[in-house]
Amino acid sequence: MIEETRLQQVAEILRRAGLNDQTLSLLRETFTELHFTSCLDEDVGVGEPAHRDEDFNIYLVDGRSHCLKLTNDLDGATGLLLAQVEDED
């Protein structure tokens, strides 16, 4: 389960520090109860983000069964997929 306030805390950290290896390490050390993964948003393909931002989207991941899957259910989420949004220039 991920609380909405935790999701907002992660989003604020990403807004301030950006989505990079150092920030990802900081998030993993700070929020040890969560699993964090990152990729490009264009690689996600399916699902709606739980949080949209200018430079990144955050998707919820359900890891309770054998395979990981995206979810829209905060109660069933066990981790976050942090997806970098690239400029379309």
mmCIF file of C-alpha atoms in Angstrom:
data_model
loop_
_atom_site.group_PDB
_atom_site.id
_atom_site.type_symbol
_atom_site.label_atom_id
_atom_site.label_comp_id
_atom_site.label_asym_id
_atom_site.label_seq_id
_atom_site.Cartn_x
_atom_site.Cartn_y
_atom_site.Cartn_z
ATOM 1 C CA MET A 1 0.000 0.000 0.000
ATOM 2 C CA ILE A 2 1.214 3.465 -0.897
ATOM 3 C CA GLU A 3 -0.378 6.509 0.662
ATOM 4 C CA GLU A 4 -1.187 9.540 -1.475
ATOM 5 C CA THR A 5 1.069 11.657 0.756
ATOM 6 C CA ARG A 6 4.025 9.334 0.019
ATOM 7 C CA LEU A 7 3.352 9.672 -3.705
ATOM 8 C CA GLN A 8 3.361 13.464 -3.353
ATOM 9 C CA GLN A 9 6.605 13.362 -1.329
ATOM 10 C CA VAL A 10 8.321 11.364 -4.066
ATOM 11 C CA ALA A 11 6.992 13.747 -6.736
ATOM 12 C CA GLU A 12 8.316 16.767 -4.824
ATOM 13 C CA ILE A 13 11.774 15.194 -4.502
ATOM 14 C CA LEU A 14 11.798 14.486 -8.240
ATOM 15 C CA ARG A 15 10.690 18.052 -9.034
ATOM 16 C CA ARG A 16 13.531 19.495 -6.959
ATOM 17 C CA ALA A 17 16.339 17.033 -7.732
ATOM 18 C CA GLY A 18 15.334 15.642 -11.126
ATOM 19 C CA LEU A 19 15.083 12.016 -12.151
ATOM 20 C CA ASN A 20 18.637 10.690 -12.201
ATOM 21 C CA ASP A 21 20.728 7.918 -10.636
ATOM 22 C CA GLN A 22 21.539 9.943 -7.519
ATOM 23 C CA THR A 23 17.891 10.775 -6.862
ATOM 24 C CA LEU A 24 16.868 7.170 -7.456
ATOM 25 C CA SER A 25 19.471 6.030 -4.891
ATOM 26 C CA LEU A 26 18.239 8.640 -2.409
ATOM 27 C CA LEU A 27 14.627 7.492 -2.833
ATOM 28 C CA ARG A 28 15.620 3.851 -2.314
ATOM 29 C CA GLU A 29 17.522 4.731 0.865
ATOM 30 C CA THR A 30 14.777 7.003 2.203
ATOM 31 C CA PHE A 31 11.710 4.913 1.392
ATOM 32 C CA THR A 32 13.025 1.395 1.990
ATOM 33 C CA GLU A 33 9.527 -0.107 2.033
ATOM 34 C CA LEU A 34 9.050 0.748 -1.663
ATOM 35 C CA HIS A 35 10.533 -0.685 -4.835
ATOM 36 C CA PHE A 36 11.655 1.966 -7.352
ATOM 37 C CA THR A 37 12.272 1.460 -11.063
ATOM 38 C CA SER A 38 12.947 4.054 -13.736
ATOM 39 C CA CYS A 39 12.670 4.240 -17.504
ATOM 40 C CA LEU A 40 11.624 6.586 -20.281
ATOM 41 C CA ASP A 41 7.917 7.357 -20.326
ATOM 42 C CA GLU A 42 7.688 6.420 -23.993
ATOM 43 C CA ASP A 43 8.802 2.889 -23.049
ATOM 44 C CA VAL A 44 5.876 2.320 -20.647
ATOM 45 C CA GLY A 45 3.345 1.720 -23.406
ATOM 46 C CA VAL A 46 0.254 0.988 -21.281
ATOM 47 C CA GLY A 47 -1.374 2.258 -18.136
ATOM 48 C CA GLU A 48 -2.157 5.680 -16.768
ATOM 49 C CA PRO A 49 0.259 7.428 -14.429
ATOM 50 C CA ALA A 50 -0.808 7.994 -10.844
ATOM 51 C CA HIS A 51 0.995 11.337 -11.042
ATOM 52 C CA ARG A 52 1.801 13.467 -14.089
ATOM 53 C CA ASP A 53 4.459 16.155 -14.111
ATOM 54 C CA GLU A 54 6.233 18.165 -16.782
ATOM 55 C CA ASP A 55 9.456 16.139 -16.694
ATOM 56 C CA PHE A 56 8.276 12.782 -15.311
ATOM 57 C CA ASN A 57 5.301 10.535 -14.691
ATOM 58 C CA ILE A 58 4.885 8.166 -11.758
ATOM 59 C CA TYR A 59 3.177 4.812 -12.256
ATOM 60 C CA LEU A 60 2.081 2.430 -9.512
ATOM 61 C CA VAL A 61 3.508 -1.101 -9.524
ATOM 62 C CA ASP A 62 1.833 -4.124 -7.922
ATOM 63 C CA GLY A 63 4.403 -6.755 -6.959
ATOM 64 C CA ARG A 64 2.242 -8.929 -4.723
ATOM 65 C CA SER A 65 1.938 -11.785 -7.196
ATOM 66 C CA HIS A 66 4.645 -13.627 -9.108
ATOM 67 C CA CYS A 67 4.904 -10.970 -11.837
ATOM 68 C CA LEU A 68 5.083 -7.198 -11.542
ATOM 69 C CA LYS A 69 2.243 -5.256 -13.155
ATOM 70 C CA LEU A 70 1.083 -1.673 -13.380
ATOM 71 C CA THR A 71 -1.956 -0.774 -11.314
ATOM 72 C CA ASN A 72 -4.123 2.228 -10.495
ATOM 73 C CA ASP A 73 -4.787 0.952 -6.969
ATOM 74 C CA LEU A 74 -2.791 2.715 -4.233
ATOM 75 C CA ASP A 75 -3.847 -0.022 -1.785
ATOM 76 C CA GLY A 76 -2.320 -2.730 -3.975
ATOM 77 C CA ALA A 77 0.807 -0.822 -5.013
ATOM 78 C CA THR A 78 4.167 -2.010 -3.709
ATOM 79 C CA GLY A 79 6.444 0.202 -5.780
ATOM 80 C CA LEU A 80 6.774 3.098 -8.175
ATOM 81 C CA LEU A 81 7.867 3.285 -11.788
ATOM 82 C CA LEU A 82 9.459 6.688 -12.378
ATOM 83 C CA ALA A 83 9.239 7.538 -16.055
ATOM 84 C CA GLN A 84 11.283 10.367 -17.574
ATOM 85 C CA VAL A 85 9.302 12.525 -20.013
ATOM 86 C CA GLU A 86 11.530 13.764 -22.803
ATOM 87 C CA ASP A 87 10.980 16.939 -24.816
ATOM 88 C CA GLU A 88 9.380 16.355 -28.186
ATOM 89 C CA ASP A 89 11.525 18.771 -30.199
#
